[in-house]
Structures are given as structure tokens and as C-alpha cells.
Tab-separated table of C-alpha atoms and ligand atoms in Angstrom:
chain	number	residue	atom	x	y	z
A	21	MET	CA	11.201	62.487	6.867
A	22	LEU	CA	13.857	60.577	8.767
A	23	THR	CA	17.505	60.713	7.713
A	24	GLU	CA	19.179	57.639	6.164
A	25	HIS	CA	21.034	57.166	9.415
A	26	ASP	CA	17.846	57.109	11.476
A	27	LEU	CA	16.139	54.760	9.020
A	28	ARG	CA	19.064	52.369	9.388
A	29	ARG	CA	18.798	52.612	13.149
A	30	LEU	CA	15.162	51.550	12.965
A	31	ASP	CA	16.083	48.573	10.776
A	32	ALA	CA	18.839	47.572	13.182
A	33	LEU	CA	16.456	47.844	16.123
A	34	TYR	CA	13.909	45.670	14.323
A	35	GLN	CA	16.490	42.985	13.655
A	36	SER	CA	17.820	42.955	17.185
A	37	LEU	CA	14.266	42.662	18.552
A	38	GLU	CA	13.608	39.744	16.208
A	39	GLN	CA	16.677	37.955	17.535
A	40	ALA	CA	16.011	38.778	21.185
A	41	THR	CA	12.450	37.505	20.900
A	42	GLU	CA	13.669	34.179	19.557
A	43	ARG	CA	15.653	33.374	22.721
A	44	PHE	CA	13.415	34.630	25.437
A	45	LEU	CA	12.722	32.030	28.104
A	46	GLY	CA	13.035	33.658	31.512
A	47	TYR	CA	10.119	36.086	31.725
A	48	PRO	CA	6.371	35.471	31.769
A	49	VAL	CA	5.493	37.097	28.471
A	50	SER	CA	3.619	35.411	25.612
A	51	LYS	CA	4.777	36.181	22.093
A	52	ASP	CA	2.196	34.271	20.079
A	53	PHE	CA	-0.402	37.002	19.641
A	54	GLU	CA	-1.756	38.159	16.346
A	55	THR	CA	-2.336	41.875	15.790
A	56	GLY	CA	-2.670	42.126	11.997
A	57	PRO	CA	-6.441	42.761	11.960
A	58	LEU	CA	-6.015	45.367	14.720
A	59	GLU	CA	-3.225	47.448	13.228
A	60	ARG	CA	-5.661	49.720	11.357
A	61	PHE	CA	-6.998	50.919	14.727
A	62	LEU	CA	-3.616	52.448	15.555
A	63	ARG	CA	-4.495	55.509	13.468
A	64	PHE	CA	-7.051	56.589	16.084
A	65	PRO	CA	-6.140	58.377	19.326
A	66	LEU	CA	-7.918	55.689	21.337
A	67	ASN	CA	-8.425	56.646	24.960
A	68	ASN	CA	-10.812	54.975	27.422
A	69	LEU	CA	-10.490	57.686	30.046
A	70	GLY	CA	-12.774	57.340	33.040
A	71	ASP	CA	-14.936	54.430	34.104
A	72	PRO	CA	-15.441	51.736	31.429
A	73	PHE	CA	-19.044	51.260	32.550
A	74	VAL	CA	-19.990	54.951	32.283
A	75	ASP	CA	-19.850	56.498	28.828
A	76	SER	CA	-17.646	59.564	28.489
A	77	THR	CA	-17.946	62.689	26.356
A	78	PHE	CA	-14.648	61.516	24.840
A	79	ALA	CA	-15.959	58.966	22.355
A	80	VAL	CA	-12.781	57.788	20.568
A	81	GLY	CA	-12.373	54.634	22.580
A	82	THR	CA	-13.123	50.941	22.992
A	83	ARG	CA	-15.170	50.893	26.222
A	84	GLU	CA	-17.766	48.478	24.906
A	85	LEU	CA	-15.105	45.865	24.137
A	86	GLU	CA	-13.360	46.653	27.424
A	87	ARG	CA	-16.595	45.824	29.257
A	88	GLU	CA	-16.727	42.496	27.432
A	89	VAL	CA	-13.141	41.725	28.469
A	90	VAL	CA	-14.000	42.544	32.067
A	91	GLY	CA	-17.123	40.357	31.874
A	92	PHE	CA	-15.207	37.418	30.425
A	93	VAL	CA	-12.429	37.592	33.025
A	94	ALA	CA	-14.937	38.155	35.847
A	95	ASP	CA	-16.698	34.934	34.852
A	96	LEU	CA	-13.394	33.041	34.795
A	97	LEU	CA	-12.740	34.339	38.309
A	98	ARG	CA	-16.246	33.406	39.526
A	99	ALA	CA	-17.053	37.012	40.452
A	100	PRO	CA	-20.542	37.474	41.915
A	101	PRO	CA	-22.932	38.639	39.166
A	102	GLY	CA	-24.342	42.030	40.087
A	103	ASP	CA	-21.441	42.865	42.404
A	104	VAL	CA	-18.579	43.024	39.932
A	105	TRP	CA	-16.587	45.819	38.350
A	106	GLY	CA	-13.222	46.070	36.621
A	107	TYR	CA	-11.098	47.693	33.955
A	108	VAL	CA	-8.150	47.074	31.674
A	109	THR	CA	-5.008	48.353	33.393
A	110	ASN	CA	-1.464	49.088	32.272
A	111	GLY	CA	-0.361	45.813	33.846
A	112	GLY	CA	-0.402	43.654	36.943
A	113	THR	CA	1.309	46.322	39.029
A	114	GLU	CA	-1.507	48.833	38.486
A	115	GLY	CA	-4.124	46.180	39.322
A	116	ASN	CA	-2.303	45.424	42.566
A	117	LEU	CA	-2.114	49.121	43.410
A	118	TYR	CA	-5.843	49.355	42.714
A	119	GLY	CA	-6.687	46.416	44.996
A	120	LEU	CA	-4.612	47.913	47.805
A	121	TYR	CA	-6.190	51.339	47.220
A	122	LEU	CA	-9.677	49.892	47.606
A	123	ALA	CA	-8.531	48.031	50.723
A	124	ARG	CA	-7.167	51.221	52.248
A	125	GLU	CA	-10.364	53.165	51.551
A	126	LEU	CA	-12.398	50.422	53.220
A	127	LEU	CA	-9.979	49.669	56.075
A	128	PRO	CA	-7.768	52.732	56.665
A	129	ARG	CA	-6.436	51.258	59.929
A	130	GLY	CA	-5.649	47.918	58.267
A	131	ILE	CA	-2.281	46.169	58.203
A	132	VAL	CA	-1.154	44.627	54.897
A	133	TYR	CA	0.310	41.124	55.169
A	134	PHE	CA	2.377	39.840	52.261
A	135	SER	CA	5.047	37.186	51.906
A	136	GLU	CA	8.719	37.853	51.364
A	137	ASP	CA	8.404	36.359	47.853
A	138	THR	CA	5.966	39.082	46.780
A	139	HIS	CA	6.745	41.099	43.617
A	140	TYR	CA	9.117	43.993	44.280
A	141	SER	CA	6.543	46.608	43.194
A	142	VAL	CA	4.139	45.820	46.021
A	143	ALA	CA	6.232	47.308	48.858
A	144	LYS	CA	6.427	50.522	46.805
A	145	ASN	CA	2.655	50.563	46.277
A	146	ILE	CA	2.118	50.101	49.996
A	147	HIS	CA	4.491	53.001	50.594
A	148	PHE	CA	2.527	55.194	48.128
A	149	LEU	CA	-0.658	54.422	50.007
A	150	GLY	CA	0.894	55.069	53.422
A	151	LEU	CA	-0.334	51.710	54.692
A	152	ARG	CA	1.232	49.770	57.523
A	153	SER	CA	2.504	46.351	56.484
A	154	ILE	CA	4.153	43.227	57.847
A	155	THR	CA	6.220	40.840	55.736
A	156	ILE	CA	5.446	37.172	56.333
A	157	ARG	CA	8.063	34.473	55.919
A	158	SER	CA	7.868	32.230	52.852
A	159	GLN	CA	8.191	28.477	52.732
A	160	ALA	CA	11.053	26.991	50.685
A	161	ASN	CA	8.824	26.705	47.585
A	162	GLY	CA	7.890	30.415	47.748
A	163	GLU	CA	4.410	30.005	49.272
A	164	MET	CA	3.423	32.020	52.332
A	165	ASP	CA	4.367	30.392	55.641
A	166	TYR	CA	0.920	30.041	57.228
A	167	GLU	CA	2.358	29.429	60.712
A	168	ASP	CA	4.150	32.762	60.572
A	169	LEU	CA	0.963	34.407	59.250
A	170	ALA	CA	-1.098	32.810	62.055
A	171	GLU	CA	1.307	34.015	64.714
A	172	THR	CA	1.366	37.545	63.259
A	173	LEU	CA	-2.422	37.731	62.911
A	174	ARG	CA	-2.851	36.479	66.475
A	175	ILE	CA	-0.692	39.311	67.836
A	176	ASN	CA	-2.540	41.909	65.702
A	177	ARG	CA	-6.054	40.520	65.944
A	178	ASP	CA	-7.412	43.886	67.110
A	179	LYS	CA	-6.586	45.489	63.740
A	180	PRO	CA	-8.229	44.991	60.326
A	181	ALA	CA	-6.247	42.658	58.055
A	182	ILE	CA	-5.445	43.305	54.390
A	183	ILE	CA	-4.081	40.123	52.843
A	184	PHE	CA	-1.995	40.427	49.702
A	185	ALA	CA	-1.939	36.870	48.311
A	186	ASN	CA	0.386	35.682	45.550
A	187	ILE	CA	-1.174	33.424	42.979
A	188	GLY	CA	2.104	32.586	41.345
A	189	THR	CA	5.174	34.260	42.848
A	190	THR	CA	7.620	35.895	40.480
A	191	MET	CA	10.522	33.480	40.952
A	192	THR	CA	8.938	30.094	41.720
A	193	GLU	CA	5.231	30.507	40.763
A	194	ALA	CA	4.118	29.479	44.250
A	195	ARG	CA	0.441	30.052	45.075
A	196	ASP	CA	-0.818	31.228	48.460
A	197	ASP	CA	-4.027	29.458	49.456
A	198	ILE	CA	-6.881	31.858	50.188
A	199	GLY	CA	-8.904	29.046	51.756
A	200	THR	CA	-6.210	28.477	54.371
A	201	ILE	CA	-5.827	32.230	54.910
A	202	LYS	CA	-9.593	32.707	55.376
A	203	GLY	CA	-9.496	29.879	57.915
A	204	LEU	CA	-6.891	31.819	59.934
A	205	LEU	CA	-8.887	35.082	59.743
A	206	ASN	CA	-11.892	33.172	61.093
A	207	ARG	CA	-9.828	31.456	63.784
A	208	PHE	CA	-8.777	34.835	65.174
A	209	ALA	CA	-12.236	36.334	64.555
A	210	ILE	CA	-10.766	39.150	62.406
A	211	ARG	CA	-14.028	40.161	60.752
A	212	GLU	CA	-12.696	43.349	59.181
A	213	HIS	CA	-10.547	41.989	56.395
A	214	TYR	CA	-9.827	42.402	52.696
A	215	ILE	CA	-8.130	39.873	50.412
A	216	HIS	CA	-6.389	40.844	47.179
A	217	SER	CA	-5.085	38.160	44.786
A	218	ASP	CA	-2.060	39.003	42.704
A	219	ALA	CA	-2.637	36.533	39.872
A	220	ALA	CA	-0.343	38.350	37.423
A	221	LEU	CA	0.752	35.215	35.598
A	222	CYS	CA	-1.590	32.469	36.808
A	223	GLY	CA	-4.932	34.292	36.674
A	224	GLY	CA	-5.272	33.440	32.990
A	225	PHE	CA	-4.983	29.694	33.496
A	226	ALA	CA	-5.521	28.896	37.221
A	227	PRO	CA	-9.296	28.546	36.549
A	228	PHE	CA	-8.497	25.507	34.366
A	229	LEU	CA	-6.268	23.691	36.843
A	230	ASP	CA	-7.355	20.573	38.655
A	231	PRO	CA	-7.277	20.926	41.589
A	232	ARG	CA	-8.239	24.554	41.087
A	233	PRO	CA	-6.125	26.808	43.348
A	234	ALA	CA	-8.109	28.755	45.982
A	235	PHE	CA	-7.615	32.286	44.695
A	236	ASP	CA	-10.754	33.832	43.202
A	237	PHE	CA	-13.986	35.531	44.279
A	238	ALA	CA	-15.762	32.278	45.146
A	239	ASP	CA	-12.808	31.516	47.436
A	240	GLY	CA	-13.176	34.896	49.163
A	241	ALA	CA	-11.066	37.403	47.185
A	242	ASP	CA	-12.224	41.032	47.168
A	243	SER	CA	-10.138	41.944	44.122
A	244	VAL	CA	-7.921	40.108	41.628
A	245	SER	CA	-5.244	41.513	39.324
A	246	ILE	CA	-3.988	39.739	36.185
A	247	SER	CA	-1.377	40.812	33.625
A	248	GLY	CA	-2.673	40.770	30.048
A	249	HIS	CA	0.695	40.372	28.324
A	250	LYS	CA	1.553	37.286	30.350
A	251	PHE	CA	-0.681	34.267	29.799
A	252	PHE	CA	-3.188	35.927	27.444
A	253	GLY	CA	-0.543	37.681	25.330
A	254	SER	CA	-0.312	41.269	24.055
A	255	PRO	CA	2.373	43.334	22.287
A	256	ILE	CA	1.781	46.128	24.806
A	257	PRO	CA	1.904	45.577	28.580
A	258	CYS	CA	-1.606	45.536	30.006
A	259	GLY	CA	-3.754	43.791	32.598
A	260	VAL	CA	-7.206	43.372	34.035
A	261	VAL	CA	-8.306	44.181	37.557
A	262	ILE	CA	-11.630	42.870	38.846
A	263	ALA	CA	-13.156	44.003	42.141
A	264	ARG	CA	-16.385	43.748	44.054
A	265	LYS	CA	-18.531	46.627	42.812
A	266	ARG	CA	-19.715	47.666	46.237
A	267	HIS	CA	-16.073	48.380	47.185
A	268	VAL	CA	-15.546	50.512	44.085
A	269	GLU	CA	-18.711	52.526	44.764
A	270	ARG	CA	-17.032	53.724	47.935
A	271	ILE	CA	-14.359	55.557	45.927
A	272	ALA	CA	-16.249	56.707	42.780
A	273	ARG	CA	-16.325	60.454	42.070
A	274	SER	CA	-18.203	62.086	39.213
A	275	ILE	CA	-16.009	64.323	37.016
A	276	GLY	CA	-17.865	66.820	34.833
A	277	TYR	CA	-14.850	67.502	32.587
A	278	ILE	CA	-14.787	63.937	31.223
A	279	GLY	CA	-18.485	63.227	31.737
A	280	SER	CA	-17.623	59.980	33.497
A	281	LEU	CA	-16.679	58.587	36.918
A	282	ASP	CA	-13.139	58.763	38.274
A	283	THR	CA	-12.916	55.160	39.437
A	284	THR	CA	-9.583	54.197	37.854
A	285	ILE	CA	-5.989	55.025	38.851
A	286	THR	CA	-4.974	57.027	35.779
A	287	GLY	CA	-6.952	59.603	33.838
A	288	SER	CA	-6.154	58.773	30.206
A	289	ARG	CA	-6.268	55.026	29.691
A	290	ASN	CA	-5.023	52.875	26.844
A	291	GLY	CA	-7.828	52.206	24.383
A	292	PHE	CA	-5.802	49.814	22.215
A	293	THR	CA	-4.996	47.136	24.800
A	294	PRO	CA	-8.677	46.384	25.554
A	295	LEU	CA	-9.003	45.760	21.819
A	296	VAL	CA	-6.022	43.373	21.888
A	297	LEU	CA	-7.416	41.457	24.873
A	298	TRP	CA	-10.894	41.358	23.362
A	299	TYR	CA	-9.503	39.961	20.112
A	300	ARG	CA	-7.472	37.408	22.040
A	301	ILE	CA	-10.388	36.260	24.155
A	302	LYS	CA	-12.777	36.115	21.211
A	303	SER	CA	-10.373	34.125	19.058
A	304	LEU	CA	-9.249	31.673	21.753
A	305	GLY	CA	-12.405	31.341	23.833
A	306	VAL	CA	-12.472	29.377	27.085
A	307	GLU	CA	-11.533	26.134	25.336
A	308	GLY	CA	-8.593	27.753	23.538
A	309	LEU	CA	-7.256	29.114	26.833
A	310	ARG	CA	-7.717	25.741	28.498
A	311	GLU	CA	-5.771	24.028	25.722
A	312	ARG	CA	-3.029	26.689	25.881
A	313	ALA	CA	-2.623	25.943	29.568
A	314	ARG	CA	-2.625	22.177	29.073
A	315	SER	CA	0.031	22.154	26.382
A	316	ALA	CA	2.277	24.676	28.188
A	317	LEU	CA	2.091	22.654	31.423
A	318	GLU	CA	2.938	19.489	29.504
A	319	LEU	CA	5.995	21.211	28.050
A	320	ALA	CA	7.006	22.506	31.494
A	321	ALA	CA	6.945	18.895	32.744
A	322	TYR	CA	9.095	17.911	29.755
A	323	ALA	CA	11.606	20.706	30.523
A	324	LEU	CA	11.864	19.588	34.144
A	325	LYS	CA	12.415	15.969	33.124
A	326	ARG	CA	15.094	16.889	30.612
A	327	MET	CA	16.941	18.900	33.242
A	328	THR	CA	16.714	16.316	36.013
A	329	ASP	CA	17.719	13.565	33.557
A	330	ALA	CA	20.813	15.665	32.854
A	331	GLY	CA	21.600	15.799	36.557
A	332	ILE	CA	20.518	19.425	37.022
A	333	ALA	CA	18.855	20.037	40.399
A	334	ALA	CA	15.731	21.544	38.828
A	335	TRP	CA	12.220	21.573	40.345
A	336	ARG	CA	8.823	23.154	39.854
A	337	ASN	CA	5.768	23.811	41.984
A	338	PRO	CA	2.714	21.664	41.196
A	339	GLN	CA	0.942	22.735	37.987
A	340	ALA	CA	3.458	25.539	37.368
A	341	LEU	CA	4.885	26.848	34.101
A	342	THR	CA	8.041	27.895	35.955
A	343	VAL	CA	11.003	25.524	36.232
A	344	VAL	CA	13.567	26.578	38.843
A	345	PHE	CA	17.232	25.548	38.792
A	346	PRO	CA	20.559	26.600	40.305
A	347	LYS	CA	21.849	29.954	39.112
A	348	VAL	CA	23.329	29.791	35.606
A	349	SER	CA	26.408	31.645	34.303
A	350	ASP	CA	26.129	35.231	33.132
A	351	ALA	CA	26.660	34.014	29.554
A	352	LEU	CA	23.666	31.633	29.679
A	353	LYS	CA	21.606	34.202	31.531
A	354	ALA	CA	22.173	36.717	28.744
A	355	ARG	CA	21.807	34.206	25.884
A	356	TRP	CA	18.383	32.950	27.032
A	357	GLN	CA	17.310	36.020	29.075
A	358	LEU	CA	16.939	33.857	32.178
A	359	ALA	CA	15.739	35.755	35.260
A	360	THR	CA	18.010	35.096	38.222
A	361	GLN	CA	17.640	35.976	41.882
A	362	GLY	CA	20.057	34.929	44.587
A	363	GLU	CA	21.097	31.355	43.873
A	364	GLN	CA	18.136	30.540	41.618
A	365	SER	CA	17.413	30.982	37.923
A	366	HIS	CA	14.198	30.027	36.189
A	367	LEU	CA	12.651	29.203	32.869
A	368	ILE	CA	8.987	30.032	32.270
A	369	VAL	CA	7.338	27.762	29.745
A	370	MET	CA	4.897	30.284	28.324
A	371	PRO	CA	2.485	28.983	25.662
A	372	ASN	CA	4.729	30.157	22.821
A	373	VAL	CA	7.820	28.273	24.049
A	374	THR	CA	8.755	25.312	21.879
A	375	ARG	CA	10.303	21.930	22.611
A	376	THR	CA	13.185	22.879	20.297
A	377	GLN	CA	13.982	25.934	22.420
A	378	ILE	CA	13.920	23.878	25.607
A	379	ASP	CA	16.188	21.251	24.090
A	380	ALA	CA	18.598	23.962	22.962
A	381	LEU	CA	18.640	25.574	26.416
A	382	VAL	CA	19.210	22.255	28.211
A	383	ASP	CA	21.955	21.333	25.715
A	384	ASP	CA	23.639	24.668	26.448
A	385	MET	CA	23.389	23.997	30.192
A	386	ILE	CA	24.874	20.519	29.775
A	387	ALA	CA	27.689	21.815	27.560
A	388	GLU	CA	28.543	24.533	30.043
A	389	ARG	CA	28.616	22.086	32.944
A	390	ALA	CA	30.817	19.721	30.942
A	391	SER	CA	33.273	22.472	30.056
A	392	ALA	CA	33.377	23.542	33.705
A	393	GLY	CA	34.274	19.935	34.580
A	394	GLU	CA	31.138	19.328	36.622
A	395	PRO	CA	30.057	15.721	37.116
A	396	GLY	CA	27.369	14.523	34.708
A	397	MET	CA	24.885	13.475	37.353
A	398	ALA	CA	24.364	15.956	40.179
A	399	THR	CA	21.975	15.235	43.033
A	400	THR	CA	18.283	15.980	42.502
A	401	SER	CA	17.417	15.794	46.200
A	402	HIS	CA	16.466	19.468	46.407
A	403	SER	CA	14.640	20.278	49.602
A	404	ILE	CA	11.576	21.270	47.577
A	405	GLN	CA	11.257	17.807	46.117
A	406	LYS	CA	11.297	16.438	49.636
A	407	GLN	CA	8.282	18.600	50.335
A	408	GLY	CA	6.374	16.862	47.598
A	409	CYS	CA	6.420	19.420	44.811
A	410	ALA	CA	6.044	18.062	41.300
B	519	LIG	C1	3.764	38.001	40.981
B	519	LIG	C2	3.817	39.245	40.145
B	519	LIG	N1	3.042	40.276	40.486
B	519	LIG	C3	3.040	41.419	39.766
B	519	LIG	C4	3.831	41.545	38.661
B	519	LIG	C5	3.814	42.833	37.905
B	519	LIG	O1	3.082	42.680	36.754
B	519	LIG	P1	3.249	43.708	35.522
B	519	LIG	O2	4.623	43.496	35.000
B	519	LIG	O3	2.179	43.267	34.586
B	519	LIG	O4	3.034	45.068	36.042
B	519	LIG	C6	4.656	40.481	38.272
B	519	LIG	C7	5.494	40.604	37.080
B	519	LIG	O5	6.206	39.737	36.689
B	519	LIG	C8	4.652	39.302	39.037
B	519	LIG	O6	5.434	38.280	38.728
């Protein structure tokens, strides 16, 4: 039994989480999931240890549903039937580590190329794996600078290339184009190459965009990582990594103790999050996901318009949920949990964000500017807009 004091602490924590969740606009996390029908499963020590496609002696798990999640996501990502494998990870970071691990096993002499806008965890993963890497410049909108990549590949054309592509960078949701990158690999006749797509946020909705970004298996990716708690939505961080099966077969080891294959990064694996993703996918379906993307993008366009109408130099990449604007004050940053890096802050219009919240945020921004004596109509001629971003 807990003491009165500890019970009160739990109540206070619950209330503060309720409030914090209400004003949460700066990070790519969906809050509109439903877990009621799944809560009864929390009484089991669910653990999907080992390979989801090979049954284990440890039977308290959700591997069958995990396989369905992998199959659903693999189809969205146009993975080649018969040459596809994947599992539910602890998040986008683990999926990225997995993609780079496969790349290293296939191309141990390879150099990893990634843009300077890449998520902070990637440099650490590369360090773990002892891989050589080169950072490529980014364009102003956050997308990889293909001229810099071309020049760097040309100098290193005698070495295998491991491309780490961003399909939605953390700050500006810029998408690197795998089609353009493949063109460069061909131009320099770099036949030994591996392409990993970090589609942490966008992987859940990029398949529904028109034009569809070049990022998946049909475009030439060897592995793709997506976060589950971002676009899909989950109360527990999770993700899905999909890879070409023939690559995974290179690393598989049979482990007698678990009666399964050691193909994943961790031993014990969360058995509850595959259930959450399965429930999400089953209840939304492809059409539900498509509609989620459409309405969130429409609201992102509304947020941008409201800001630019108010004279705020805001902008967004084409078909992005992220609206970027000049750095806000510490007070606004804390009030709306707005991620800020350098001179930029951003709002991410995740599917659960409402028009009322956007109006309230923009009103706060206007009020703050007015009290700071800033002119009502600032310029909107941000360099990004000159480059034709929406
Ligand atoms: C582009 C990108 N990659 C990877 C990650 C890491 O994903 P996760 O937090 O699911 O580990 C993030 C997180 O925001 C991200 O923005």
C-alpha cells in the first residue's frame, strides 16, 4: 500500500500531465489514441523477444499481431513481397540504428553520408557502429544539398556509400529525395551502396501525399524506420523498421535459449506496443490514415496563413505538418512546449491538434509582439519562400 503522501503525489502527477498534454504543440507526438480495450492486456508480462517471424519458446507475447503490423507498414512502403522483414522497435532511433547496422554488415568499408539537419541521435549511432561518416551541407529548407553530396561522392567514389536520408527533418520536416540521390550514385558508378530512410514522422503519411516523396522501397530504399508514437499515435514510444529480408539474413543467428533468431537489436522486446499499433491500424485502416493526413495538412496550411497574416515570418516545406517561425520567447516556448533550435521555433500540426489551439497560440504570439512594441506587419520575404516552398 502507498502512503497518503505518495497517493497525493500520483494525483498531482496525473493532473500536471493532463495540463501539459493540453498545450503541446512543438513535438511530433499524436495524443488521439484510444487504449481502453487494450488496458486488460497490461496484466500480462508481454515480451516479443527474438525474431517476430520465428516463434519463441517464450509464448507470452503478441508476435502474430506484430507480423500484421509489419505487413501493413511494408505494403504502405511498397516493400518487395517475398523480400521483406521488419519488427516493432522502441522508436525511430532504434530503427535508424538497425538500418545502419545492416548497412555496416553488408558494406563494412562504407562511408555514411547524412545531412547536417539529421536527428542528433544518428551521429551517436554511427559512433556505436564504428562507421566512417561525412556530414553533407543542408539547403536553407533543411533538405540535403545535392551539389555538396555529388562533390563528396565524386571524391570518394572508390568506397561503398551508405546514404542516410531524412524523410522529414526534425526542425523543418524537409525530405531528401532518394530518386535524386540514386541518380548521383549511378552518375559516379558507385554500385556498392545502401540507402536508409529515416521517416520517423513522415513515414506514416508520406505514402498518401501527391506528389508522393521518393523515399520508400520502390524508390530504392534498403530499409525504412518510422516512429509509432508520431503519426500513428501510441501512449508508449515505439516504431517500425522494415528492411529487405536478404539483408537481414546476413546477420541472423539462431539462439537456443530463446528458441528464436537473434535478428533484432534488443533481447526482450515490448509486446504491448505491437498491440497498440495493430489496434490503431485496424481501427483507422488505409483510408483513416489518409484522412488523418489530409485534415492535419489542411490545418497546417491554416496555421501558416494565420501567422503570415499576423506579420510573422513563418513558412513550411511543401506538404509538411511543421510550421517554422522565428524563435519565440522562453515564456511562449514553455507555455506551448515549442521546440526551438538556433533562431527557429516550430509548431507541428499533428492530427490531434485543433484549430482552437492554433488560434490561441497565434493570439499569444501576437500579444507578445504587441507588448514588445514590434510592428504589426513584419516582412514575410523569408529566403525559403523565395525558393518556392509552400
Ligand atoms: C528525423 C527524426 N529521426 C529520428 C527521430 C527519433 O525518433 P524516436 O524519438 O522515435 O526515437 C526523430 C525524433 O523526433 C526525428 O525527428
